[in-house]
Coordinates of C-alpha atoms in Angstrom, one line a residue:
X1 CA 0.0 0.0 0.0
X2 CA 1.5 3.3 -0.8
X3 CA 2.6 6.0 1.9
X4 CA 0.2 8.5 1.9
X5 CA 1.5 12.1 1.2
X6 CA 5.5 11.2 1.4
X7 CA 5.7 12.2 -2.5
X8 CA 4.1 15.9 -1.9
X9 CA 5.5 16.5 1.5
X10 CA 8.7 14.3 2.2
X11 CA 10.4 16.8 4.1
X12 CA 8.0 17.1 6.8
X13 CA 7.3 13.6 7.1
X14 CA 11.3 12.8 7.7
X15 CA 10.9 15.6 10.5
X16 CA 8.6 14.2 11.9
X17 CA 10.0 10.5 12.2
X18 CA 13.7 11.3 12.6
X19 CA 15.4 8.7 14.3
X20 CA 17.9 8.5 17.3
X21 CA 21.5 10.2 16.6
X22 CA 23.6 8.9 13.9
X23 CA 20.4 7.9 12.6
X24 CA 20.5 10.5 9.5
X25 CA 24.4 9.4 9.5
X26 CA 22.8 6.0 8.2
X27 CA 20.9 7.9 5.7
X28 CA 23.6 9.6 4.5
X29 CA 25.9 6.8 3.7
X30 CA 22.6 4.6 2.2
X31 CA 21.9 7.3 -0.1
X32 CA 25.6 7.6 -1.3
X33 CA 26.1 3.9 -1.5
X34 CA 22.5 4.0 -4.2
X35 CA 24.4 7.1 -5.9
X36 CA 27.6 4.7 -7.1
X37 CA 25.4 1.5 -8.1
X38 CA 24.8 1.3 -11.7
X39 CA 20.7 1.9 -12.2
X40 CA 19.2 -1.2 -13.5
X41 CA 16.5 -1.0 -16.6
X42 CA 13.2 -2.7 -16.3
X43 CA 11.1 -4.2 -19.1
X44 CA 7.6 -3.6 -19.4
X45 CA 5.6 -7.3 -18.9
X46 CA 2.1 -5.8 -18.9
X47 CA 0.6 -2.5 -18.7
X48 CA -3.3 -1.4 -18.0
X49 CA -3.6 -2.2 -14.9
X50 CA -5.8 -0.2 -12.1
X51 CA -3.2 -0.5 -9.4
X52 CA -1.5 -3.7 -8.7
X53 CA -0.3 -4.8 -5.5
X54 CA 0.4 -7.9 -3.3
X55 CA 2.0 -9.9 -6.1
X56 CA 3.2 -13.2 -5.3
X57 CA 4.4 -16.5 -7.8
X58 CA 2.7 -19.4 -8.0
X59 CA 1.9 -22.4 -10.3
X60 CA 3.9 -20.5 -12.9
X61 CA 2.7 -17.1 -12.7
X62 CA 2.4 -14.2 -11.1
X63 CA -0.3 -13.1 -9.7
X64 CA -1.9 -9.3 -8.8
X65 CA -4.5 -7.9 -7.1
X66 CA -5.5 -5.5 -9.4
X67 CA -6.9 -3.3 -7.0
X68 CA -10.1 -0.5 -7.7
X69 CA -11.5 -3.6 -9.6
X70 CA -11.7 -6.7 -7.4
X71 CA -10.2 -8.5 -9.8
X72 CA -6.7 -11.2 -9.0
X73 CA -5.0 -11.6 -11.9
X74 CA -2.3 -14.1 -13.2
X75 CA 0.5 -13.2 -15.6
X76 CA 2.6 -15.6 -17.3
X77 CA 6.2 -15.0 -18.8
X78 CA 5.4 -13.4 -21.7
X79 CA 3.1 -10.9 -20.5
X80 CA -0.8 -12.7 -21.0
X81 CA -3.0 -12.3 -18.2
X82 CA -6.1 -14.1 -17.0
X83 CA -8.5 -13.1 -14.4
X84 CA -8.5 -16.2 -11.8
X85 CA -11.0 -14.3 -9.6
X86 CA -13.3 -11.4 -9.1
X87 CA -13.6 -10.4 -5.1
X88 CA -16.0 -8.6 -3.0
X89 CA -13.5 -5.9 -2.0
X90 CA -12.4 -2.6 -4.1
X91 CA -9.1 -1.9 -1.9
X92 CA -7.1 -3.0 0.0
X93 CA -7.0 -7.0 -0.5
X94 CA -4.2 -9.2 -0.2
X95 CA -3.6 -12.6 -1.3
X96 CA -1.3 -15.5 -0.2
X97 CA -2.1 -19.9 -0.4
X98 CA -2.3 -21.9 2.5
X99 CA -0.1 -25.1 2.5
X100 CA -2.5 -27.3 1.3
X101 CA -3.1 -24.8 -1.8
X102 CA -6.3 -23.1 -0.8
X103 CA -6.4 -19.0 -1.3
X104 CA -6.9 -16.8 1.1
X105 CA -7.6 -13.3 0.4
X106 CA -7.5 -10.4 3.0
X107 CA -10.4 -8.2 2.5
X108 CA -9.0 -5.2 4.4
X109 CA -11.7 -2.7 5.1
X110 CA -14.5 -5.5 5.7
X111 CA -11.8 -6.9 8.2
X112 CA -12.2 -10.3 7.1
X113 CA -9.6 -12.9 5.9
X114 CA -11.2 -15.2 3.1
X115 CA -10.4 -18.6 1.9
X116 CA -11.7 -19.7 -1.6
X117 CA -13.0 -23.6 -1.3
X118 CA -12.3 -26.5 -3.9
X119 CA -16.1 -25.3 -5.8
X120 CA -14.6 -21.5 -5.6
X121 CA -17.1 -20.2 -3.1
X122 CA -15.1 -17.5 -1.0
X123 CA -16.0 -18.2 2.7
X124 CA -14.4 -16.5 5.5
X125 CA -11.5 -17.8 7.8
X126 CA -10.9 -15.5 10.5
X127 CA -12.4 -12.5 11.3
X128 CA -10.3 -9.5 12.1
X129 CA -12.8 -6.4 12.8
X130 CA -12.4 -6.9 16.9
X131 CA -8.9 -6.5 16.6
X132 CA -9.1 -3.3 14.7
X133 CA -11.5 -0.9 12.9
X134 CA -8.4 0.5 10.5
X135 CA -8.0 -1.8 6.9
X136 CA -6.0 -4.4 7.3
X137 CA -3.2 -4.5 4.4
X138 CA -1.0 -7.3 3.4
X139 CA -0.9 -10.7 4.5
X140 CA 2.1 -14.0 4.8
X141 CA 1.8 -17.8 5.3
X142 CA 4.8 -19.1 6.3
X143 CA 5.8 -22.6 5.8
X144 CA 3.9 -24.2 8.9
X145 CA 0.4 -22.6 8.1
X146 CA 0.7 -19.4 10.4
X147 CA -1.0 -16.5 8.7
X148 CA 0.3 -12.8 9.6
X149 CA -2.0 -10.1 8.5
X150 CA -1.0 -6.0 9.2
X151 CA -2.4 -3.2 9.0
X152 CA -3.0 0.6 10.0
X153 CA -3.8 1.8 13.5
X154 CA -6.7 4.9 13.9
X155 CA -6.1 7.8 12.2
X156 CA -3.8 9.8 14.5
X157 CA -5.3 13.1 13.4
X158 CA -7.3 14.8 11.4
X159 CA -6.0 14.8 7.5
X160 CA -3.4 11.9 9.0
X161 CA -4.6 8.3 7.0
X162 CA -2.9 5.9 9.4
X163 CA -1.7 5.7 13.2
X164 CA 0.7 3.0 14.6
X165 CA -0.3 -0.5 12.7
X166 CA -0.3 -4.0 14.1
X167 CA 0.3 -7.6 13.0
X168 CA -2.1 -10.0 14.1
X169 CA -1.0 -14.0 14.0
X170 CA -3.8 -16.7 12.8
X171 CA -2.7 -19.8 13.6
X172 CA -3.7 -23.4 11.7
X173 CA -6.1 -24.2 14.6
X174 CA -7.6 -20.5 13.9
X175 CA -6.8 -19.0 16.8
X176 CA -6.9 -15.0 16.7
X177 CA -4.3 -12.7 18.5
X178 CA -2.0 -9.6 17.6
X179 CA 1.8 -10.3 17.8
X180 CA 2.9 -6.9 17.5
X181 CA 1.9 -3.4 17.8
X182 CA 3.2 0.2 16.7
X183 CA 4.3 -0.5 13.5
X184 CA 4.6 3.0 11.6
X185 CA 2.4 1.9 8.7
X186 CA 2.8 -1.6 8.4
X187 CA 3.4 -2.6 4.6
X188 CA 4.9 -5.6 3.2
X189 CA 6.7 -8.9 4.7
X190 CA 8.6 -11.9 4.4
X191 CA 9.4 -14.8 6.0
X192 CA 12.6 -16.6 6.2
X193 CA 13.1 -19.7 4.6
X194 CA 13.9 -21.5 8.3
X195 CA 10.5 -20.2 9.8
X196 CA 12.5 -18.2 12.3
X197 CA 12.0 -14.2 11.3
X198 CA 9.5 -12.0 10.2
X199 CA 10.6 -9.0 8.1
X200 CA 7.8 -5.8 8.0
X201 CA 8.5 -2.7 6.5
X202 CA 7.3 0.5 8.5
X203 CA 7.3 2.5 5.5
X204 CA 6.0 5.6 7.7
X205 CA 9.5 5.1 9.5
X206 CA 12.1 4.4 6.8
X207 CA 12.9 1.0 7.9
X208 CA 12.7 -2.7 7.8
X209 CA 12.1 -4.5 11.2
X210 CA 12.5 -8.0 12.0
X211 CA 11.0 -9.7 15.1
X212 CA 11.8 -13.4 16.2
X213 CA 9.0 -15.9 15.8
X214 CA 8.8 -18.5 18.3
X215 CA 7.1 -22.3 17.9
X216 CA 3.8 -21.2 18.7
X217 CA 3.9 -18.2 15.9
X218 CA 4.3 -15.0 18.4
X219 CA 6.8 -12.8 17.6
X220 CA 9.4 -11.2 20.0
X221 CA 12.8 -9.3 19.8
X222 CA 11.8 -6.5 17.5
X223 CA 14.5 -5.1 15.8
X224 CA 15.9 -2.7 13.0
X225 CA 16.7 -5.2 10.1
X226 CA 17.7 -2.1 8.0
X227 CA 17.7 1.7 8.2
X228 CA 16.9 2.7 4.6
X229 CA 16.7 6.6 2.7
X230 CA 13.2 5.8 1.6
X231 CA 9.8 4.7 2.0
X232 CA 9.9 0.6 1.5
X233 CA 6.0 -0.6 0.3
X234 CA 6.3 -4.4 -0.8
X235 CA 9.4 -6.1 -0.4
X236 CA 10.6 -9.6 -1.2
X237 CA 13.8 -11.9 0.3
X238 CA 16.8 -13.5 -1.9
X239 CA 19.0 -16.5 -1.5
X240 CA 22.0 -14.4 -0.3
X241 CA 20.0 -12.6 2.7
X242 CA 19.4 -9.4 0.8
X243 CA 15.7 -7.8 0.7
X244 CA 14.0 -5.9 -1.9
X245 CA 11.9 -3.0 -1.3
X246 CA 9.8 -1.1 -3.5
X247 CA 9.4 2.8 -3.2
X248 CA 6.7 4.7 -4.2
X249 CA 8.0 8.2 -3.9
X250 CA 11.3 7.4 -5.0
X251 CA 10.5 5.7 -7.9
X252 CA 12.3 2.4 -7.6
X253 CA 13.1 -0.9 -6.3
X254 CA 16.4 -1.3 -4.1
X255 CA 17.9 -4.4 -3.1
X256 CA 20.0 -4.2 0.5
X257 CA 21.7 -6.9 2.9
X258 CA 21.0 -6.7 6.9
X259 CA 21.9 -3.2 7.8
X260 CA 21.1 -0.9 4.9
X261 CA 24.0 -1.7 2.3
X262 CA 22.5 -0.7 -1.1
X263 CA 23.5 -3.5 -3.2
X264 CA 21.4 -3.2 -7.0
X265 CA 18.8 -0.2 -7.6
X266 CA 16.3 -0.5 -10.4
X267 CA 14.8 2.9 -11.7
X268 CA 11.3 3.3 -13.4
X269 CA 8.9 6.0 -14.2
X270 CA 6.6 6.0 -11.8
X271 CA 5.9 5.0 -8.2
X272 CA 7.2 1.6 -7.2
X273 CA 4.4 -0.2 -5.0
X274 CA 5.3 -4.1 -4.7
X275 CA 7.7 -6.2 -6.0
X276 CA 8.5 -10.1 -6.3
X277 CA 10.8 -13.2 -7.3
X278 CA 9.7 -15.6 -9.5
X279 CA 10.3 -17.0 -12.9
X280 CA 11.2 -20.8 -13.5
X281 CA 14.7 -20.5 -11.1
X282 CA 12.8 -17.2 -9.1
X283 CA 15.2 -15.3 -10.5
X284 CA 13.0 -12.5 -12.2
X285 CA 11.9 -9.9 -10.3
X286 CA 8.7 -8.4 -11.0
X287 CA 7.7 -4.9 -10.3
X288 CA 4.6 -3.5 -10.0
X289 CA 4.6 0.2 -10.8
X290 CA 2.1 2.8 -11.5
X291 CA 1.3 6.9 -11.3
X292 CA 0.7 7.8 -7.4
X293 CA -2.0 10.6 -7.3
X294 CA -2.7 10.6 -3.4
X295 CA -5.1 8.5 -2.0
X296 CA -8.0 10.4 -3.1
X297 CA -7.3 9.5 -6.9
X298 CA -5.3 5.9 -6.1
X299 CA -7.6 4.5 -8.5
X300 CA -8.5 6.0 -11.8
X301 CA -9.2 5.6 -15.4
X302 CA -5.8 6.6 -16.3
X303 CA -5.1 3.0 -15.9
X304 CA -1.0 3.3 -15.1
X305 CA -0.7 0.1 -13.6
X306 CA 2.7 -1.7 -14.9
X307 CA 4.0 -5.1 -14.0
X308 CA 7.9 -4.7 -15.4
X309 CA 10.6 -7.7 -14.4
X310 CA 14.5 -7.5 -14.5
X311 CA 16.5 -10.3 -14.0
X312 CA 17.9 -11.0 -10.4
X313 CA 21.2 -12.1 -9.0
X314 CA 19.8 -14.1 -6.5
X315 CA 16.9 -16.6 -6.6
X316 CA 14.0 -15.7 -4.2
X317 CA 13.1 -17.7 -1.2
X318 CA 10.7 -17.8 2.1
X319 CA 7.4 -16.6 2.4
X320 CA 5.7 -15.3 -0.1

């Protein structure tokens, strides 16, 4: 989900959520490191979307919610797309497969978490609304069936779109409970291959934050994963440890390792919401791109949704 008004006022929102000394230090040196790696060049898979986001690979192809329509799309590698499903939801849904295949679809401002059944009926899994009245955002299964879903606290203010977020755990028996709390705008996550971290980007705090997760699925010793000079919105994990983020403001996608190192940056023309690896050996990485008008005008006729890929040095792994 995109960041609000960072594009039209960045400066005072990294006023306002300035970090601890030497924080800006970190900054500084990210922002330098991004200046001496060679840009990367996209290619265009698709184009026409609403306003993808939440992309994730499976069966061979990637698949989009294409929000604004309630439509999940799939994408193969040379670009055709088929509409898999139409859901009750305009924005924001989510999308992620439990381990025994079934979809599950976060339908963020109803507060409900979906799962499609074998005859396609959409019927509902957990429901989220006591834990918050805000939408709920993104969602990740990780490789034992526990389901994370975030999303934005109240609105802090008047004007503001989103207090301190949560992350709420559903477990395979379907128990309910939040795992975590104060997360400055909880956007995308990942899972590590060995079960044992959870990766959220606080895109209202320019940062990625890890947390432990135990056997039972509850998360504990939160921690700065990575300091970054930007707004992260989806992100995706590699082989080598590194993390992709997209940006929205920024207009790209930026690959770092565990404490901010910019390792590969890939530019496009507009606002970078979510990203992915996939391809046969998960070594594409597909973009999903598109014009950022505020949230008043997310979703328009204009129709400037892009999914672009680039090839990857390292193949993806974890959750999604």
């Amino acid at each position: 989900m995109p960041v609000g008004n960072a594009r039209r006022h960045p400066s005072l929102v990294r006023q306002r959520l300035s970090g601890p000394p030497g924080h800006d230090d970190v900054r500084n040196k990210e922002l330098s490191q991004m200046q001496k790696q060679p840009a990367t060049q996209a290619h265009l898979l698709t184009a026409g979307l609403a306003f993808g986001e939440s992309p994730r690979w499976h069966n061979g192809r990637l698949w989009v919610c294409n929000w604004g329509t309630g439509e999940i799309i799939a994408v193969d590698a040379d670009g055709n797309r088929e509409i898999v499903l139409t859901v009750p939801a305009v924005l924001p849904y989510s999308i992620d497969w439990l381990p025994d295949g079934r979809l599950l679809v976060i339908s963020g401002r109803d507060g409900l978490l979906l799962r499609q059944e074998a005859d396609g009926r959409l019927v509902t899994h957990a429901d989220l609304r006591s834990l918050s009245k805000s939408p709920w955002n993104e969602i990740v299964v990780d490789g034992r069936g526990n389901i994370y879903v975030n999303g934005g606290g109240p609105a802090p203010a008047p004007g503001e779109h989103f207090g301190p977020g949560t992350i709420v755990l559903v477990t395979p028996d379907g128990a309910v409970r939040q795992v975590a709390e104060n997360i400055a705008f909880a956007n995308g996550m990942a899972v590590t291959p060995d079960n044992k971290t959870l990766i959220v980007a606080e895109s209202h705090a320019n940062r990625l934050t890890a947390f432990d997760i135990a056997a039972d699925g509850t998360l504990s010793n939160r921690h700065v994963w990575a300091d970054l000079d930007g707004y992260p919105d989806g992100i995706c994990l590699d082989a080598d440890g590194a993390i992709w983020y997209a940006d929205v403001p920024n207009k790209h996608c930026v690959r770092v390792s565990e404490g901010g190192e910019v390792l590969q940056t890939v530019v496009v023309d507009r606002g970078c919401f979510a990203c992915m690896l996939g391809g046969t050996d998960r070594k594409t990485l597909f973009i999903l791109a598109a014009e950022w008008r505020g949230f008043e005008h997310m979703v328009s006729d204009a129709r400037t949704g892009q999914v672009l890929s680039v090839d990857a040095p390292a193949p993806g792994v974890g959750w999604p």
